[in-house]
XYZ file of C-alpha atoms in Angstrom:
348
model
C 0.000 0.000 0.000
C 1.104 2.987 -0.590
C 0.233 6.118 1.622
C 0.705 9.918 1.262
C 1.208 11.946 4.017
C 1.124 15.696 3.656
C 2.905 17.914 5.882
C 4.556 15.455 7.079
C 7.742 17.028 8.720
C 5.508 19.235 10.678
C 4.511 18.976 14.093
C 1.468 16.555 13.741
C 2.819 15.279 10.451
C 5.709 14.045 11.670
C 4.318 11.576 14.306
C 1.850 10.448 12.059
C 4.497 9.306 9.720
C 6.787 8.028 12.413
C 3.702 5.661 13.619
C 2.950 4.462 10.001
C 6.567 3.804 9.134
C 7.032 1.876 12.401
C 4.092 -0.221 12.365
C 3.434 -0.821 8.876
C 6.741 -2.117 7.586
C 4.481 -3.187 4.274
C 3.398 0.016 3.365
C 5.313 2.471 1.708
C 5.051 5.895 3.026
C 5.619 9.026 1.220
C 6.397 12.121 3.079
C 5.462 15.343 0.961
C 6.174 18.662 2.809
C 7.114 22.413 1.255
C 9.216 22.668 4.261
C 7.955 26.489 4.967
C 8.576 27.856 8.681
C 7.151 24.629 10.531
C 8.668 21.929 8.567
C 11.672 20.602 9.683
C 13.054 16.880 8.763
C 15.404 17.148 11.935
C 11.682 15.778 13.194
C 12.087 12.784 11.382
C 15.302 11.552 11.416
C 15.242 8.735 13.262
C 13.239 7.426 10.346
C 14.535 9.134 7.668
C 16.720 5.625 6.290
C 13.513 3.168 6.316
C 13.488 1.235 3.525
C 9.294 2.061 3.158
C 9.843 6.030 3.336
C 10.393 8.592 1.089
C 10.576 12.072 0.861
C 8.799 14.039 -1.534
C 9.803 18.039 -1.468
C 6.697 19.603 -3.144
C 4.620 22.420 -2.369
C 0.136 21.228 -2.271
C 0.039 24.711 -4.079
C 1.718 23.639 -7.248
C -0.632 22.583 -9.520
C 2.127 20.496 -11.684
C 4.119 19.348 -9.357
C 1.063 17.695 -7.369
C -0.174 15.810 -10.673
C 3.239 14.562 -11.791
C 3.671 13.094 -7.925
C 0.395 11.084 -8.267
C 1.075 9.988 -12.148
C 4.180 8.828 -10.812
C 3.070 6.692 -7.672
C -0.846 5.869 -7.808
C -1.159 6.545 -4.348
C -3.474 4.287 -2.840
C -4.611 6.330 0.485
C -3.565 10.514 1.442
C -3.736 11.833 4.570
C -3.773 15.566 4.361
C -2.093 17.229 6.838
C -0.540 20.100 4.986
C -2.127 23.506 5.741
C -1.636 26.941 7.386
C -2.574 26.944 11.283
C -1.718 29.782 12.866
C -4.765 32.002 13.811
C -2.331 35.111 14.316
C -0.553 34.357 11.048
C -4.030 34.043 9.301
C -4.894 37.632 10.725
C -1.848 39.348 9.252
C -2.079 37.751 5.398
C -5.495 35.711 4.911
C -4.971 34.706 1.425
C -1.319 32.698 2.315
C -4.532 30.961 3.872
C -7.028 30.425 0.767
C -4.065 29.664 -1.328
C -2.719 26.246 0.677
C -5.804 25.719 3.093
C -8.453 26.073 -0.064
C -6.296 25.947 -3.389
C -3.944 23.147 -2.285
C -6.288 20.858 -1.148
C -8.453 21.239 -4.182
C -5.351 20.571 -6.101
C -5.231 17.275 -4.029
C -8.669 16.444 -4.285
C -8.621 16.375 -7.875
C -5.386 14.494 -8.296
C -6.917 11.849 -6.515
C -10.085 12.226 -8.711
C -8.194 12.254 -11.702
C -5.256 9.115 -10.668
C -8.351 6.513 -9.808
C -10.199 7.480 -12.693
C -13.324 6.512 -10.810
C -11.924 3.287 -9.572
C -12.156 4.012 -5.925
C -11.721 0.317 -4.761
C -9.380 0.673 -1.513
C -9.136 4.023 -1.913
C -9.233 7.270 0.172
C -8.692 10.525 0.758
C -8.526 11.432 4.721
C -8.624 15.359 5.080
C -7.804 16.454 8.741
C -9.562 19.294 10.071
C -9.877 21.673 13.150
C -12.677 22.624 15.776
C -12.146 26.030 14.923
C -14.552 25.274 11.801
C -17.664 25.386 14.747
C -16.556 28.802 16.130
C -17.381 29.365 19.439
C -19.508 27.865 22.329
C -20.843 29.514 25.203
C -20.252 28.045 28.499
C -21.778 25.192 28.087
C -21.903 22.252 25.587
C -19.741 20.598 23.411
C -19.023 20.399 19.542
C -20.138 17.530 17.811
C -19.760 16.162 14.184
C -23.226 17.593 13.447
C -22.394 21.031 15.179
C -22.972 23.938 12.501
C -20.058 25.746 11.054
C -19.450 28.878 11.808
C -15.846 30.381 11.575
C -14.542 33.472 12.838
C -11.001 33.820 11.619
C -9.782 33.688 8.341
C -7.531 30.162 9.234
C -11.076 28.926 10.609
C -12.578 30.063 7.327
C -10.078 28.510 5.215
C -9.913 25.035 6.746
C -13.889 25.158 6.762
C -13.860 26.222 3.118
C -11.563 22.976 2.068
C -13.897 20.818 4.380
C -17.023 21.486 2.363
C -15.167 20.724 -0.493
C -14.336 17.211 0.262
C -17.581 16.376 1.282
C -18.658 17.720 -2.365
C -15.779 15.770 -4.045
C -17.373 13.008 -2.438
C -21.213 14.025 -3.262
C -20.521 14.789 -6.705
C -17.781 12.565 -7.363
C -18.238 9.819 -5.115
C -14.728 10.296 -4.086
C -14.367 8.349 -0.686
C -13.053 10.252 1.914
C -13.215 10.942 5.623
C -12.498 13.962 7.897
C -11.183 14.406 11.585
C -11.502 17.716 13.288
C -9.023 18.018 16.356
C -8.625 20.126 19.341
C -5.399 22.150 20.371
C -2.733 19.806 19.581
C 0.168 19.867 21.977
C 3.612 17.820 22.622
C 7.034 17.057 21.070
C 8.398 18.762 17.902
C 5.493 21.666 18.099
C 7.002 24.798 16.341
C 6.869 27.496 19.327
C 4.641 30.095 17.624
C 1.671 28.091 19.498
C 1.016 28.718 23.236
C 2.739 25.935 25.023
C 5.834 25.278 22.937
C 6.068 29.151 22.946
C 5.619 29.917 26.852
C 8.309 26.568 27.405
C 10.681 28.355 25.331
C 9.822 31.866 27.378
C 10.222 30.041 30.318
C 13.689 28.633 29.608
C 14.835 32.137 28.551
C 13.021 34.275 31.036
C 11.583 36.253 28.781
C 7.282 37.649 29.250
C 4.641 35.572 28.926
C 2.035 36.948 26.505
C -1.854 36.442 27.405
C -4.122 37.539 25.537
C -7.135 39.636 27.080
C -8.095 38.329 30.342
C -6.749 35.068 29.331
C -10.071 33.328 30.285
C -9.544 31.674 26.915
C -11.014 27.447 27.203
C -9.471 25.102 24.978
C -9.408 21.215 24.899
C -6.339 20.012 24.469
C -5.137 16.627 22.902
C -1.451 15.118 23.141
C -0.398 14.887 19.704
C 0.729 11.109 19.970
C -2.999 10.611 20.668
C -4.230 12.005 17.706
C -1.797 10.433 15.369
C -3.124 7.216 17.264
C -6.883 8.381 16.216
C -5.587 9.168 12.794
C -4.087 5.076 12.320
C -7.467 4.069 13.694
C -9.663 6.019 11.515
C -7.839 5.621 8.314
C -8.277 1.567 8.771
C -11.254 1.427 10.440
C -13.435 4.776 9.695
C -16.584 4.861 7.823
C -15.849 6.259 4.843
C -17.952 9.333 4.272
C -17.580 9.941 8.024
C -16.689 12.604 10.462
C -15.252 11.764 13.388
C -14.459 14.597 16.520
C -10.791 14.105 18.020
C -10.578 15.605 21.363
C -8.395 14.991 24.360
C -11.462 15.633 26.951
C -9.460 17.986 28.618
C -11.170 22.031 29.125
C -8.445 24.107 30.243
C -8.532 28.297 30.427
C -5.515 29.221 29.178
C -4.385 31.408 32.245
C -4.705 27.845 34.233
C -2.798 26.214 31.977
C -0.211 28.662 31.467
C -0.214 28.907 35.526
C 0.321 25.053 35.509
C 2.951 25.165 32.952
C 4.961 27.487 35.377
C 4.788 25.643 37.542
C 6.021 21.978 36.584
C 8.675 24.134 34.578
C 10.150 26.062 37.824
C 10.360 22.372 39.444
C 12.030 21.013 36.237
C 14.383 24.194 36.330
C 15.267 23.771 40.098
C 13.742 27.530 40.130
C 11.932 29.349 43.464
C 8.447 28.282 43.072
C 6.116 31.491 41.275
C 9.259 32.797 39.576
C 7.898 32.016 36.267
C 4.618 33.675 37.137
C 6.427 36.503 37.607
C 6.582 36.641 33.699
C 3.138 36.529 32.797
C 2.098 39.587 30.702
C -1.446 40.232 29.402
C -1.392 41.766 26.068
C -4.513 43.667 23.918
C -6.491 40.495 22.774
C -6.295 39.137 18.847
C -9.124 40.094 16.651
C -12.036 37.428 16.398
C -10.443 35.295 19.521
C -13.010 32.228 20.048
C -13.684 32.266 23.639
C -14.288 28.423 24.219
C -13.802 25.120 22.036
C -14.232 21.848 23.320
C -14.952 18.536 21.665
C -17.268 15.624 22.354
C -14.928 12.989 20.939
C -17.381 10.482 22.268
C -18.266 8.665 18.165
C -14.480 7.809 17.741
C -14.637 5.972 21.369
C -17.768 4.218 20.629
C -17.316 3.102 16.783
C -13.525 2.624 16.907
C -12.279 2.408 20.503
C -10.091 5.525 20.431
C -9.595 7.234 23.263
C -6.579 9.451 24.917
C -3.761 7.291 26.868
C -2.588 10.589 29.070
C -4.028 12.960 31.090
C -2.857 16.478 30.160
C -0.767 16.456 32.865
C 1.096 13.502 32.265
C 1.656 14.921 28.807
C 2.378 17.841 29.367
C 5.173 16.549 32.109
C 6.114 14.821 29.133
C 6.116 17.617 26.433
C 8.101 19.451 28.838
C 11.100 17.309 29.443
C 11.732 16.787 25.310
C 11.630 20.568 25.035
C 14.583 20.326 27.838
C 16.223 17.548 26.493
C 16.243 18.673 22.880
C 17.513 22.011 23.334
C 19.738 22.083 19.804
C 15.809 21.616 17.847
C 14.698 24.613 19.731
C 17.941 26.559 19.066
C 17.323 25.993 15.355
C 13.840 26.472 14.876
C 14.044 29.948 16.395
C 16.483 30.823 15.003
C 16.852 33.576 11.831
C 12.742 34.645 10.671
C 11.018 33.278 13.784
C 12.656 36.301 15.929
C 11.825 38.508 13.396
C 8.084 37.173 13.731
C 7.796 36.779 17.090
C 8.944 40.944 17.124
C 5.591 41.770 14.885
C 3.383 39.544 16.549
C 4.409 40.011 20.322
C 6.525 43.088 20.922
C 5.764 45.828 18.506
């Protein structure tokens, strides 16, 4: 079988490859990735040399390169990963979003329309998605794969955009495919323009701690070796046509979170307990900013059997110490354009 992964030297992408290069030695795996900002093969290189894994340097965007990749290997499954996720980035140039988030996947959708020629036998295209699509709840409830979409940021806007087209490929088509749409993802290899990579790295270098608004913020958070888990399950045991809701069952604001982070971090740093609180910094809140998400990821339990294997704490112990242990990744990552970033989005 063989098995395209998009984005697959980012920070999900990466452990979803890792898993299906590990466990499926009869597969082949190919590993396509622009390698903008977040992609980084240092992710991957303890499986760089398996015999059943390639690399594939192409952009989702390029129109030519995407149909001479499929001519060339019939790919029998993809599991798109590849998009633009930062809500902050999204805010500052919204059509970097249309262009991979809408454009690339439609270039996707119809290479795969186009390669099986109709003959969809074993077949599938596997599009993974975000909560954000919903928008926001109140205090109460949960999103669910029948929860109406209703974005309020131009990344939220884009990924729902691309959704609505696979489900269309599939109506009009009859394209088989199935989507996932996650909570906050969090863990090893996690590019530090997101909230806990970027407050570890803060913490390590005592610099502030920015919070937006009041900070009152509620997200659910899922351990990313969970959801590349979910991600195996589903693409060998989903219903194709499907939607299933990946969430880690864990509401957090993010002021408790980032209070908890300090925490465990000023322990792991042999610092005086609260001296990383000291940091904390609230800055004017981000245009459109969701208030609450949280996923009722109770279909994927009940069909497949997925369910988390840590509590966030136990991950995020976890997350912690390979952030401390790996600090030559997070030397290079942040190096060069990400200070220049962080700059416009945090200190101007």
């Amino acid at each position: 079988m063989k098995v395209l992964v998009t984005g697959g030297a980012g920070f999900i992408g990466s452990h979803v490859v890792r898993r299906l290069v590990t466990n499926y030695p009869d597969y082949h795996i190919y590993n396509l990735d622009a390698l903008t900002y977040a992609g980084n093969l240092e992710n991957l290189r303890d499986i760089e040399k398996a015999s059943n894994y390639t690399f594939c340097k192409v952009d989702i965007t390029d129109v030519v390169a995407i149909n001479d990749l499929f001519s060339k290997h019939t790919f029998d499954k993809v599991i798109h990963l590849a998009a633009e996720s930062h809500v902050d980035r999204s805010i500052e140039d919204p059509l970097a979003f249309v262009k991979t988030n809408v454009i690339g996947t439609m270039n996707l959708l119809n290479a795969c329309k186009e390669t099986w020629k109709h003959n969809f036998s074993n077949k599938l295209f596997y599009h993974i998605s975000t909560d954000e699509v919903y928008g926001s709840l109140g205090e109460d409830g949960l999103f669910t794969e029948t929860s109406p979409y209703d974005p309020n940021s131009p990344y939220a806007a884009s990924k729902a955009s691309s959704d609505h087209f696979v489900r269309a490929y599939g109506e009009t088509y009859g394209l088989p495919y199935i989507i996932s749409n996650c909570s906050n993802n969090y863990g090893p290899n996690h590019f530090p323009e997101k909230l806990i990579p970027l407050f570890i790295n803060n913490i390590i270098e005592m610099r502030p701690l920015p919070v937006y608004g009041d900070g009152k913020y509620t997200r659910d958070w899922l351990y990313v070796i969970d959801h590349a888990n979910a991600i195996d399950t589903i693409i060998h045991n989903g219903e194709v046509g499907s939607t299933y809701n990946i969430g880690g069952f864990n509401e957090w604001q993010n002021i408790d979170l980032i209070r908890l982070l300090c925490k465990i971090m000023d322990g792991k740093l042999s610092r005086k307990q609260g001296t990383s609180e000291t940091l904390i910094t609230y800055v004017k809140d981000r245009p459109g900013h969701d208030k609450r998400y949280a996923i009722d990821a109770s279909k994927v339990h009940k069909e497949l059997g997925w369910k988390p294997s840590v509590t966030f704490e136990e991950g995020l112990d976890q997350t912690i110490d390979w952030y401390l242990s790996n600090p030559k990744w997070l030397e290079h990552v942040t190096s060069g354009a990400y200070k220049d970033y962080y700059t416009k989005m945090y200190l101007s």
